[in-house]
Coordinates of C-alpha atoms and ligand atoms in Angstrom, one line a residue:
M757 CA 0.0 0.0 0.0
N758 CA 1.3 3.4 -0.8
T759 CA -0.3 5.3 2.0
K760 CA 2.3 7.4 3.6
A761 CA 2.7 8.9 7.0
P762 CA 3.5 12.5 6.5
N763 CA 7.1 13.4 6.4
T764 CA 7.1 16.0 9.2
R765 CA 8.2 15.3 12.7
K766 CA 5.7 15.3 15.4
P767 CA 5.4 18.9 16.7
E768 CA 3.6 19.4 20.0
A769 CA 0.2 20.9 19.7
G770 CA 0.6 24.5 18.7
K771 CA 4.4 24.4 18.7
H772 CA 6.8 24.2 15.8
E773 CA 10.5 24.3 15.5
A774 CA 12.3 24.7 18.8
G775 CA 12.9 28.3 19.6
S776 CA 10.6 29.5 16.9
N777 CA 6.9 30.1 16.7
A778 CA 6.8 30.1 12.9
P779 CA 4.8 27.3 11.3
A780 CA 6.7 24.8 9.2
S781 CA 7.1 26.2 5.8
N782 CA 5.6 25.0 2.5
F783 CA 5.9 26.1 -1.1
I784 CA 2.8 28.3 -1.0
R785 CA 4.1 30.2 2.1
N786 CA 7.4 30.6 0.2
I787 CA 5.5 32.2 -2.8
V788 CA 3.6 34.5 -0.5
E789 CA 6.8 35.6 1.3
A790 CA 8.6 36.2 -2.0
D791 CA 5.7 38.2 -3.4
L792 CA 5.5 40.3 -0.2
A793 CA 9.3 40.8 -0.2
A794 CA 9.1 41.9 -3.9
G795 CA 6.2 44.3 -3.2
K796 CA 4.2 42.6 -5.9
W797 CA 0.9 43.8 -4.4
A798 CA 2.1 47.0 -2.7
A799 CA 0.7 49.3 -5.4
R800 CA -2.7 47.9 -5.0
T801 CA -4.8 50.4 -3.1
W802 CA -8.2 49.0 -3.7
G803 CA -10.1 48.0 -0.7
G804 CA -13.6 47.3 0.5
R805 CA -16.3 45.6 -1.4
P806 CA -15.5 44.0 -4.7
G807 CA -16.5 45.3 -8.1
P808 CA -14.8 46.0 -11.4
A809 CA -11.4 47.7 -11.0
R810 CA -12.4 50.9 -12.6
A811 CA -15.3 51.4 -10.2
H812 CA -12.8 51.3 -7.4
A813 CA -10.2 53.8 -8.6
G814 CA -10.8 56.1 -5.6
S815 CA -11.5 53.5 -2.9
P816 CA -9.6 53.8 0.3
P817 CA -6.6 51.5 0.8
D818 CA -7.3 48.2 2.4
A819 CA -4.9 47.0 5.1
A820 CA -4.9 43.4 3.9
K821 CA -1.4 42.5 2.6
I822 CA -2.6 39.4 0.8
R823 CA -6.0 38.0 -0.2
T824 CA -7.0 34.4 -0.4
R825 CA -10.4 32.9 -0.6
F826 CA -12.3 29.7 0.2
P827 CA -14.8 29.2 -2.6
P828 CA -17.1 26.2 -2.0
E829 CA -20.0 25.4 -4.2
P830 CA -23.1 25.3 -2.0
N831 CA -24.1 21.9 -3.2
G832 CA -23.1 19.7 -0.2
Y833 CA -21.7 19.7 3.3
L834 CA -18.0 20.4 3.8
H835 CA -15.8 17.3 4.3
L836 CA -12.4 16.6 5.8
G837 CA -10.7 17.6 2.5
H838 CA -12.3 21.0 2.7
A839 CA -10.7 21.4 6.2
K840 CA -7.3 21.3 4.5
S841 CA -8.3 24.0 2.1
I842 CA -9.9 26.2 4.8
L843 CA -6.9 25.9 7.1
L844 CA -4.6 26.7 4.3
N845 CA -6.4 29.7 2.9
F846 CA -7.6 31.3 6.2
G847 CA -4.3 30.3 7.8
L848 CA -2.2 32.1 5.2
A849 CA -4.4 35.2 5.6
R850 CA -4.0 35.1 9.3
E851 CA -0.3 34.6 9.2
F852 CA 0.5 37.3 6.6
A853 CA -1.9 40.0 7.9
G854 CA -4.2 39.4 4.9
A855 CA -7.8 38.7 4.4
C856 CA -9.5 35.5 3.4
H857 CA -12.8 35.8 1.5
M858 CA -15.6 33.4 2.1
R859 CA -17.2 33.0 -1.3
F860 CA -20.0 30.8 -2.5
D861 CA -19.4 29.6 -6.0
D862 CA -23.1 29.5 -6.9
T863 CA -22.9 29.8 -10.7
N864 CA -24.9 26.5 -11.2
P865 CA -28.5 27.3 -10.5
E866 CA -29.8 23.8 -10.2
K867 CA -28.0 22.2 -7.3
E868 CA -27.6 24.9 -4.7
E869 CA -29.5 25.3 -1.5
Q870 CA -29.6 27.6 1.5
E871 CA -29.2 24.6 3.8
Y872 CA -25.7 24.0 2.4
V873 CA -24.8 27.7 2.6
D874 CA -25.7 27.8 6.3
S875 CA -23.9 24.6 7.2
I876 CA -20.8 25.7 5.3
L877 CA -20.6 29.0 7.2
D878 CA -21.1 27.1 10.5
A879 CA -18.3 24.7 9.7
V880 CA -15.8 27.5 8.8
R881 CA -16.7 29.3 12.0
W882 CA -16.4 26.1 14.0
L883 CA -12.8 25.7 12.7
G884 CA -12.1 29.0 14.2
F885 CA -12.2 31.4 11.3
D886 CA -13.9 34.6 10.6
W887 CA -14.3 36.2 7.2
G888 CA -15.3 39.6 8.6
E889 CA -17.1 41.7 6.0
H890 CA -15.8 39.4 3.2
L891 CA -18.7 37.2 2.5
Y892 CA -19.5 37.0 -1.3
Y893 CA -21.5 35.0 -3.7
A894 CA -20.4 34.5 -7.3
S895 CA -24.0 35.3 -8.3
D896 CA -23.4 38.8 -7.0
Y897 CA -21.1 39.3 -10.0
F898 CA -23.5 38.0 -12.8
D899 CA -23.8 41.6 -14.2
H900 CA -20.0 41.9 -14.3
M901 CA -19.6 38.5 -15.8
Y902 CA -22.1 39.3 -18.5
E903 CA -20.4 42.6 -19.2
A904 CA -17.1 40.7 -19.5
A905 CA -18.8 38.3 -22.0
E906 CA -20.1 41.2 -24.2
Y907 CA -16.6 42.7 -24.1
L908 CA -15.0 39.5 -25.2
V909 CA -17.5 39.2 -28.1
Q910 CA -16.9 42.7 -29.2
A911 CA -13.2 42.3 -29.1
G912 CA -13.4 39.2 -31.2
H913 CA -12.4 36.9 -28.3
A914 CA -15.7 35.0 -28.0
Y915 CA -18.4 33.7 -30.3
V916 CA -21.8 32.0 -30.2
D917 CA -21.6 28.4 -31.3
R918 CA -24.7 26.7 -32.7
Q919 CA -23.2 23.3 -33.2
S920 CA -25.0 20.5 -31.4
A921 CA -23.5 19.0 -28.3
E922 CA -22.4 16.0 -30.3
E923 CA -20.8 18.1 -33.0
M924 CA -18.9 20.1 -30.4
R925 CA -17.7 16.9 -28.8
A926 CA -16.6 15.5 -32.1
N927 CA -14.8 18.6 -33.1
R928 CA -13.0 19.1 -29.8
G929 CA -10.4 16.5 -30.8
T930 CA -8.5 14.3 -28.5
L931 CA -5.4 14.3 -26.4
T932 CA -3.4 13.3 -29.5
Q933 CA -5.4 15.1 -32.2
P934 CA -6.2 18.8 -32.5
G935 CA -9.7 20.0 -32.6
K936 CA -11.5 21.5 -35.6
D937 CA -12.9 25.0 -35.8
S938 CA -16.6 25.4 -35.5
P939 CA -18.3 26.7 -38.6
W940 CA -19.6 29.5 -36.3
R941 CA -16.2 30.5 -35.2
A942 CA -15.8 33.1 -38.0
T943 CA -19.0 35.0 -37.3
P944 CA -18.2 38.7 -37.0
P945 CA -18.5 40.3 -33.5
A946 CA -21.8 42.2 -34.4
G947 CA -23.6 39.0 -35.2
N948 CA -22.3 37.3 -32.1
L949 CA -23.4 40.2 -29.9
D950 CA -26.9 40.0 -31.3
L951 CA -27.1 36.3 -30.6
L952 CA -25.7 36.7 -27.1
R953 CA -28.3 39.3 -26.3
E954 CA -31.0 37.0 -27.7
M955 CA -29.7 34.2 -25.5
R956 CA -29.9 36.5 -22.5
E957 CA -33.4 37.5 -23.4
G958 CA -34.5 33.9 -23.4
R959 CA -35.2 33.7 -27.1
H960 CA -33.3 30.4 -27.6
A961 CA -33.8 27.0 -26.2
E962 CA -31.5 25.3 -23.7
G963 CA -28.7 23.5 -25.5
S964 CA -29.3 25.3 -28.8
M965 CA -26.2 27.4 -28.5
V966 CA -23.4 28.4 -26.2
L967 CA -21.0 31.2 -25.9
R968 CA -17.4 30.1 -26.4
A969 CA -14.1 31.8 -25.8
K970 CA -12.1 32.0 -29.0
V971 CA -8.7 30.7 -28.0
D972 CA -7.1 27.9 -30.0
M973 CA -8.7 24.7 -31.3
G974 CA -5.3 23.4 -32.1
S975 CA -3.9 23.8 -28.5
P976 CA -2.4 20.6 -27.0
N977 CA -4.3 21.7 -23.8
I978 CA -7.9 20.7 -24.4
N979 CA -9.0 23.4 -21.9
L980 CA -7.9 26.0 -24.4
R981 CA -9.9 24.6 -27.3
D982 CA -12.5 27.3 -27.2
P983 CA -14.1 26.5 -23.8
A984 CA -17.8 27.2 -23.3
I985 CA -18.2 30.3 -21.1
Y986 CA -22.0 30.8 -21.0
R987 CA -24.9 28.4 -21.4
I988 CA -28.6 28.7 -21.5
R989 CA -30.4 27.4 -18.4
K990 CA -33.9 28.3 -17.8
A991 CA -33.7 27.6 -14.1
E992 CA -34.4 29.5 -10.9
H993 CA -31.4 30.5 -9.0
H994 CA -31.4 30.4 -5.2
R995 CA -30.3 34.1 -5.1
T996 CA -31.1 35.7 -8.4
G997 CA -34.4 34.0 -9.0
D998 CA -35.4 34.2 -12.7
T999 CA -33.4 37.3 -13.5
W1000 CA -31.1 35.2 -15.7
C1001 CA -31.6 32.4 -18.2
I1002 CA -28.0 32.2 -19.1
Y1003 CA -25.3 31.2 -16.6
P1004 CA -21.5 31.5 -16.7
M1005 CA -19.5 28.3 -16.7
Y1006 CA -17.2 27.8 -13.7
T1007 CA -14.0 28.1 -15.6
F1008 CA -15.1 31.5 -16.8
A1009 CA -16.7 32.7 -13.6
H1010 CA -14.0 31.7 -11.2
P1011 CA -11.1 33.8 -12.5
I1012 CA -13.4 36.8 -12.7
E1013 CA -14.6 36.4 -9.1
D1014 CA -11.0 36.2 -8.0
A1015 CA -10.0 39.3 -10.0
L1016 CA -13.0 41.4 -8.9
E1017 CA -12.2 40.6 -5.3
R1018 CA -8.6 41.4 -5.9
I1019 CA -7.5 38.0 -4.6
T1020 CA -3.7 37.8 -4.7
H1021 CA -3.2 34.1 -4.3
S1022 CA -5.9 31.9 -5.7
V1023 CA -5.1 28.5 -4.1
C1024 CA -6.8 25.4 -5.5
T1025 CA -6.4 21.7 -5.9
L1026 CA -4.2 20.1 -8.6
E1027 CA -7.0 19.1 -10.9
F1028 CA -7.3 22.8 -11.9
E1029 CA -3.7 22.9 -13.1
D1030 CA -4.7 22.4 -16.7
Q1031 CA -7.2 25.2 -16.3
R1032 CA -4.6 27.7 -15.3
P1033 CA -3.7 28.7 -18.9
F1034 CA -7.3 29.7 -19.5
Y1035 CA -7.5 31.4 -16.2
D1036 CA -4.5 33.6 -17.2
W1037 CA -5.7 34.0 -20.8
L1038 CA -9.1 35.3 -19.7
L1039 CA -7.8 37.7 -17.1
A1040 CA -5.2 39.1 -19.5
R1041 CA -7.9 39.7 -22.1
L1042 CA -10.1 41.5 -19.6
A1043 CA -7.2 43.5 -18.3
E1044 CA -6.4 44.6 -21.9
G1045 CA -10.0 45.8 -22.2
G1046 CA -9.7 47.8 -19.1
L1047 CA -12.3 45.7 -17.2
L1048 CA -9.7 44.5 -14.7
A1049 CA -6.5 46.0 -13.3
N1050 CA -3.1 44.6 -12.9
P1051 CA -1.6 42.9 -11.0
L1052 CA -3.9 39.9 -11.6
P1053 CA -4.5 37.0 -9.2
Q1054 CA -2.1 34.1 -9.4
Q1055 CA -3.5 30.6 -9.3
I1056 CA -1.5 28.1 -7.3
E1057 CA -2.3 24.4 -7.1
F1058 CA -1.7 22.0 -4.3
A1059 CA -2.4 18.3 -3.8
R1060 CA -5.8 17.5 -2.4
L1061 CA -6.3 15.5 0.7
N1062 CA -6.8 11.8 0.2
L1063 CA -7.6 10.0 3.4
T1064 CA -7.8 6.3 3.9
N1065 CA -11.0 4.6 5.1
V1066 CA -13.3 7.4 4.1
V1067 CA -14.6 8.9 0.8
L1068 CA -14.2 12.6 0.1
S1069 CA -16.4 13.0 -3.0
K1070 CA -19.6 15.0 -2.7
R1071 CA -21.4 12.6 -5.0
K1072 CA -20.6 9.6 -2.8
L1073 CA -21.3 11.5 0.4
I1074 CA -24.7 12.5 -1.0
Q1075 CA -25.3 8.8 -1.9
L1076 CA -24.5 7.7 1.6
V1077 CA -27.1 10.1 3.0
N1078 CA -29.8 9.6 0.4
E1079 CA -29.6 5.8 0.5
K1080 CA -29.6 5.9 4.3
H1081 CA -26.3 4.1 4.8
V1082 CA -25.8 6.7 7.6
E1083 CA -28.2 8.7 9.6
G1084 CA -27.6 12.1 7.9
W1085 CA -24.9 14.5 7.0
D1086 CA -23.9 14.9 10.7
D1087 CA -23.8 11.2 11.5
P1088 CA -20.6 10.9 13.5
R1089 CA -19.3 8.3 11.1
M1090 CA -19.5 10.7 8.2
P1091 CA -16.3 12.4 7.0
T1092 CA -18.1 15.7 7.0
L1093 CA -17.1 18.5 9.3
V1094 CA -20.5 18.4 10.9
G1095 CA -20.0 14.7 11.4
A1096 CA -16.5 15.2 12.8
R1097 CA -17.8 17.8 15.2
R1098 CA -20.5 15.4 16.6
R1099 CA -18.0 12.7 16.7
G1100 CA -16.0 14.8 19.2
Y1101 CA -13.1 15.9 16.9
T1102 CA -11.8 19.3 17.7
P1103 CA -10.8 22.4 15.6
E1104 CA -7.4 22.3 17.3
G1105 CA -7.0 18.7 16.3
F1106 CA -7.6 19.7 12.7
R1107 CA -5.1 22.5 12.9
L1108 CA -2.5 20.1 14.1
F1109 CA -3.4 17.7 11.3
A1110 CA -3.1 20.4 8.7
E1111 CA 0.4 21.4 9.9
R1112 CA 1.5 17.8 10.1
I1113 CA 0.4 16.7 6.6
G1114 CA 1.8 19.9 5.1
V1115 CA 1.1 21.2 1.7
S1116 CA 2.7 20.0 -1.5
R1117 CA 2.2 19.3 -5.1
S1118 CA 2.5 15.6 -5.0
D1119 CA -0.5 13.4 -4.6
S1120 CA -0.5 11.0 -1.7
W1121 CA -2.8 9.2 0.7
I1122 CA -2.8 10.1 4.3
D1123 CA -3.5 7.3 6.7
Y1124 CA -6.7 7.9 8.7
G1125 CA -4.6 7.1 11.8
V1126 CA -2.7 10.4 11.4
L1127 CA -5.9 12.3 11.8
E1128 CA -6.9 10.2 14.8
D1129 CA -3.5 10.8 16.3
C1130 CA -3.9 14.5 16.1
M1131 CA -7.3 14.3 17.7
R1132 CA -5.9 12.1 20.5
E1133 CA -3.1 14.6 21.1
H1134 CA -5.4 17.5 21.5
L1135 CA -8.0 15.6 23.5
N1136 CA -5.3 14.3 25.8
E1137 CA -4.6 17.9 26.7
V1138 CA -8.1 19.1 27.2
A1139 CA -10.3 16.2 28.2
P1140 CA -10.8 15.5 32.0
R1141 CA -10.6 11.8 33.0
R1142 CA -13.7 9.9 34.0
M1143 CA -14.4 6.2 34.8
A1144 CA -16.8 4.3 32.6
V1145 CA -17.6 0.6 32.3
L1146 CA -18.5 -0.2 28.7
D1147 CA -19.0 -4.0 29.1
P1148 CA -20.2 -4.4 32.6
V1149 CA -20.1 -7.4 35.0
R1150 CA -21.0 -7.0 38.6
L1151 CA -18.2 -7.2 41.2
V1152 CA -19.3 -8.0 44.8
I1153 CA -17.0 -7.3 47.6
E1154 CA -18.1 -9.9 50.2
N1155 CA -16.4 -8.4 53.2
Y1156 CA -17.6 -4.8 52.5
P1157 CA -20.6 -4.0 54.7
E1158 CA -24.0 -3.8 52.9
G1159 CA -25.4 -0.3 52.9
Q1160 CA -22.0 1.3 53.5
E1161 CA -20.5 3.7 51.1
E1162 CA -17.6 6.1 51.0
L1163 CA -15.9 8.5 48.6
C1164 CA -12.6 8.0 46.7
E1165 CA -10.6 11.0 45.6
V1166 CA -9.9 10.8 41.9
P1167 CA -7.7 13.2 39.9
N1168 CA -9.3 14.9 37.0
H1169 CA -6.1 14.6 34.9
P1170 CA -3.1 12.6 36.2
Q1171 CA -0.6 15.0 34.6
K1172 CA -2.4 18.2 35.6
P1173 CA -2.7 18.3 39.4
D1174 CA -4.1 21.9 39.1
W1175 CA -7.3 20.4 37.6
G1176 CA -8.1 19.0 41.1
K1177 CA -9.8 15.9 42.2
R1178 CA -13.4 14.8 42.4
S1179 CA -15.1 12.4 44.8
V1180 CA -16.4 9.2 43.4
P1181 CA -18.7 7.0 45.5
F1182 CA -17.6 3.5 46.3
S1183 CA -19.8 0.7 47.7
R1184 CA -20.1 -3.1 48.1
E1185 CA -21.2 -3.7 44.5
L1186 CA -19.4 -2.3 41.6
W1187 CA -19.3 -2.6 37.8
I1188 CA -16.1 -3.7 36.2
E1189 CA -15.2 -4.6 32.6
R1190 CA -16.1 -8.2 31.8
E1191 CA -12.7 -8.6 30.2
D1192 CA -11.0 -7.7 33.5
Y1193 CA -11.8 -11.1 34.8
A1194 CA -10.5 -14.4 33.5
E1195 CA -11.3 -17.8 34.9
T1196 CA -8.0 -19.1 33.6
P1197 CA -5.6 -16.2 33.0
P1198 CA -3.6 -16.2 29.7
K1199 CA 0.1 -15.6 30.1
G1200 CA 0.9 -12.0 31.2
Y1201 CA -2.7 -11.4 32.5
F1202 CA -2.5 -9.3 35.6
R1203 CA -6.1 -8.5 36.2
L1204 CA -8.7 -10.5 38.1
F1205 CA -8.5 -14.3 38.3
P1206 CA -9.1 -16.5 41.4
G1207 CA -6.5 -15.8 44.0
N1208 CA -5.0 -12.7 42.3
R1209 CA -4.9 -9.2 43.8
V1210 CA -5.5 -6.0 41.8
R1211 CA -6.1 -2.4 42.7
L1212 CA -9.4 -0.8 42.0
R1213 CA -8.1 2.5 40.6
Y1214 CA -8.0 5.2 43.2
G1215 CA -9.7 2.8 45.6
F1216 CA -8.8 -0.4 47.4
V1217 CA -6.8 -3.5 46.7
I1218 CA -9.0 -6.5 46.3
E1219 CA -8.4 -10.3 46.2
C1220 CA -10.4 -12.3 43.7
L1221 CA -12.4 -15.3 44.9
G1222 CA -13.9 -16.3 41.5
Y1223 CA -16.9 -16.0 39.3
D1224 CA -20.4 -16.9 40.4
A1225 CA -22.5 -17.9 37.3
A1226 CA -25.8 -18.0 39.1
S1227 CA -25.6 -14.2 39.9
D1228 CA -23.4 -13.4 37.0
S1229 CA -20.9 -11.7 39.3
V1230 CA -17.3 -11.7 40.2
R1231 CA -16.7 -12.2 43.9
C1232 CA -13.8 -10.7 45.9
T1233 CA -12.7 -9.4 49.3
Y1234 CA -11.1 -6.1 49.9
L1235 CA -8.2 -5.0 52.1
A1236 CA -9.6 -2.3 54.2
D1237 CA -6.2 -0.6 54.9
S1238 CA -5.2 -0.4 51.2
K1239 CA -7.2 2.7 50.1
S1240 CA -5.3 4.9 47.7
G1241 CA -4.0 8.0 49.3
T1242 CA -4.1 6.6 52.9
P1243 CA -0.9 5.9 54.8
G1244 CA 0.4 2.4 54.2
A1245 CA -1.7 1.9 51.0
D1246 CA 1.6 1.6 49.0
A1247 CA 2.6 -1.4 51.0
Y1248 CA 0.5 -3.5 48.7
K1249 CA 2.3 -4.2 45.4
V1250 CA -0.1 -5.4 42.7
K1251 CA 0.4 -5.5 38.9
G1252 CA -3.2 -5.0 37.8
N1253 CA -5.1 -1.7 38.2
I1254 CA -8.7 -1.7 36.9
H1255 CA -11.4 0.9 36.8
W1256 CA -14.9 0.6 38.3
V1257 CA -18.2 2.3 38.9
S1258 CA -20.3 1.9 41.9
A1259 CA -23.4 0.0 40.9
R1260 CA -25.7 1.8 43.2
H1261 CA -24.6 5.2 42.0
D1262 CA -24.0 4.6 38.3
Y1263 CA -25.4 6.6 35.4
P1264 CA -26.5 4.0 32.8
A1265 CA -26.0 5.8 29.5
E1266 CA -26.3 5.3 25.8
V1267 CA -22.8 5.3 24.4
R1268 CA -22.0 5.0 20.7
L1269 CA -18.8 3.3 19.8
Y1270 CA -17.8 4.7 16.4
D1271 CA -15.1 3.4 14.2
R1272 CA -13.9 4.1 10.6
L1273 CA -16.7 4.3 8.1
F1274 CA -15.0 2.0 5.6
S1275 CA -12.9 -1.1 6.3
A1276 CA -11.1 -0.8 3.0
E1277 CA -8.2 1.7 2.9
K1278 CA -9.3 2.9 -0.5
P1279 CA -13.0 2.4 -0.6
G1280 CA -14.3 1.5 -4.0
A1281 CA -10.8 0.7 -5.4
E1282 CA -11.7 -3.0 -6.0
R1283 CA -15.5 -3.0 -6.0
D1284 CA -18.5 -0.8 -5.4
F1285 CA -17.5 1.6 -2.6
L1286 CA -20.7 0.7 -0.6
A1287 CA -19.4 -2.9 -0.4
D1288 CA -16.5 -1.5 1.6
L1289 CA -18.6 0.0 4.3
N1290 CA -17.5 -1.1 7.8
P1291 CA -20.6 -2.7 9.4
A1292 CA -18.9 -2.3 12.8
A1293 CA -18.5 1.5 12.3
K1294 CA -21.3 2.1 14.9
R1295 CA -22.1 0.0 17.9
T1296 CA -24.6 1.3 20.5
I1297 CA -24.3 0.1 24.1
T1298 CA -25.6 0.9 27.5
A1299 CA -22.6 1.7 29.6
R1300 CA -22.2 2.3 33.3
L1301 CA -20.7 5.7 34.0
E1302 CA -19.6 7.4 37.1
P1303 CA -22.3 9.6 38.4
A1304 CA -20.6 13.0 37.6
L1305 CA -21.1 12.2 33.9
R1306 CA -24.8 12.8 34.3
E1307 CA -24.1 16.5 34.4
A1308 CA -22.1 16.6 31.2
A1309 CA -23.2 19.4 28.8
P1310 CA -23.5 18.8 25.1
E1311 CA -20.0 18.8 23.5
D1312 CA -18.2 18.3 26.8
R1313 CA -15.3 15.9 26.1
F1314 CA -13.8 13.3 28.4
Q1315 CA -11.3 10.6 28.5
F1316 CA -13.0 7.4 29.7
E1317 CA -10.0 5.8 31.4
R1318 CA -8.5 2.9 29.5
H1319 CA -11.0 3.4 26.7
G1320 CA -10.6 6.6 24.7
Y1321 CA -12.1 10.0 24.2
F1322 CA -15.8 10.6 24.3
V1323 CA -18.0 13.6 23.8
A1324 CA -21.6 14.3 25.0
D1325 CA -23.6 14.3 21.7
R1326 CA -24.7 17.8 20.8
I1327 CA -27.9 16.7 19.3
D1328 CA -29.3 13.8 21.3
S1329 CA -28.2 14.7 24.8
R1330 CA -30.9 16.0 27.3
P1331 CA -30.2 17.9 30.5
G1332 CA -29.2 15.3 33.1
A1333 CA -29.2 12.6 30.4
P1334 CA -26.3 13.0 28.1
V1335 CA -25.5 10.5 25.4
F1336 CA -21.9 9.8 24.5
N1337 CA -20.0 9.3 21.3
R1338 CA -16.6 7.8 21.1
A1339 CA -14.3 10.2 19.2
V1340 CA -11.3 8.0 19.2
T1341 CA -9.8 5.1 21.1
L1342 CA -6.7 5.5 23.2
R1343 CA -4.6 3.4 20.8
D1344 CA -4.8 2.8 17.1
S1345 CA -6.2 -0.6 16.7
W1346 CA -5.9 -0.4 12.9
A1347 CA -2.1 0.1 12.7
R1348 CA -0.4 -2.9 11.3
A1349 CA 2.5 -4.5 13.0
Ligands
ATP1446 P1 -17.3 19.4 -6.5 O1 -17.1 18.1 -7.1 O2 -18.7 19.7 -6.1 O3 -16.7 20.6 -7.2 P2 -15.3 19.9 -4.5 O4 -14.8 18.9 -3.5 O5 -14.4 20.5 -5.5 O6 -16.6 19.3 -5.2 P3 -16.0 22.6 -3.8 O7 -17.1 23.1 -3.0 O8 -15.8 23.1 -5.1 O9 -16.0 21.1 -3.7 O10 -14.6 22.9 -2.9 C1 -14.3 24.1 -2.3 C2 -12.8 24.2 -2.2 O11 -12.3 23.1 -1.4 C3 -12.1 24.1 -3.5 O12 -11.1 25.1 -3.5 C4 -11.5 22.7 -3.5 O13 -10.3 22.7 -4.3 C5 -11.2 22.4 -2.1 N1 -11.2 21.0 -1.8 C6 -12.2 20.1 -2.2 N2 -11.9 18.9 -1.9 C7 -10.6 18.9 -1.3 C8 -9.7 18.0 -0.8 N3 -10.0 16.7 -0.8 N4 -8.5 18.4 -0.3 C9 -8.2 19.7 -0.3 N5 -9.0 20.7 -0.8 C10 -10.2 20.3 -1.3
MG1447 MG1 -15.3 22.1 -7.0

């Protein structure tokens, strides 16, 4: 398998090179630094709201030193791959005193919905970023885009093509053969302008014609063979309603959006590399015509995130939701950001992850365990410890008086004494993990078996008598002078140390044990991706929790000792009755030897 652990060393959360607070560098940071050093953008005084360059000649200067943008299409929920892009774009802006624009690329009228817009904004905020006044919609620029289209037509850089879709496909050529000019390519500008205006007025049927840029049908780059830039779509748009019946194509719209907003570094994933020549061609033509001002935005590509054991394709994510393989976009198994949040992942964990995987131009797969490690690292720092028995069996202490109870002092974080201690009730009957007892112990087993002594964590040393099948309970006696923290308790040397919850005081709670959504590293690589779903990705149990957990608020995170990190579900928890989701186990059970 060619999954690769990222090359970077393991920095501590929030820390980087020793003696320096600067984040590890990458090629995009290097470009930004070089541009800043060269003063590439220094002459740019435009600020404030976007619009065509000439409309902003007198605008006040804007303090932003660079401008990046995060431009999702509002046609799905954000996923773990988007987190990489968000952290990169907003991170660069933060680091270099710039601004990052939040922009919805809503040029396609059919698939976009307000629900997606809202959830995308929520997710970016949750990751810790703020776009300030810079919230834009591509549809806000439809007038400018249309103006640009008319300009291109008038300047002889675009024409209306009336070939059928099949003809266009046939004449586009192939990777090895050049394309053929459309018979409509030679139409003079005036005729094209009339047709474009008729298209705009709704006088032609969908698919009967498109506006194409006139670049080069012989180019080895298929993207330069007169790409379509406007098409007829008689559809309602979620923001512009029925104002338009022609819509700009993404490859035309995107560079214009960037330029109007005066983006300096337009960072995108590698699949857009072949589009860059058209991006540059288009902006250069519009600058020539005075519709845009130099310097123009620079497109920079990086390798997208590929993560094992999940899928990061909107189409597949939508399928998982629509066909009910999961319980919705925010199902904690889903590799969406809303799912990750419910799962108990943290923004800080994502930040650590982004730093650790770095940014490069070579495609690679990141092992899901790297993401889990980052979450563990952060959760270890912030999650108080609690005791929880997930697979309970009763433990009866035969020499502990019935009806008696006492409190044990338990640290909230073993490495953070300043987090204090809490009192946990102890009594004659406790819950312990079923696997902490063995009738005949395997080699190296130090927990309960007849005749063996173990310590009940932060409590007493007990000696095991055996298991009673009739009452389904493990029986033991305790050593009254062995209580943790009391003088002489250390005199007892035992190898096993197990957690417990008082049966009389427990909080029996619904706990969901989540695991990776797909059991295959590359879902769908060898068969339909649905066949690779991990049936054990969710298991719901009733666990026995220490009583303090009853008070957990939604999104409170804990380490359940010896088990992993858990979060009180933000949707299903009720006051006094939280439900818990496992974010991540304490150790990676998927790592191969
Ligand atoms: P679509 O197929 O609908 O275009 P998309 O994944 O490209 O899906 P967008 O909403 O267009 O989704 O993405 C917004 C931004 O997130 C883009 O700049 C895109 O390059 C980036 N992005 C998407 N997927 C990843 C990924 N796996 N890794 C890094 N960045 C990504
Ligand atoms: Mg996209």
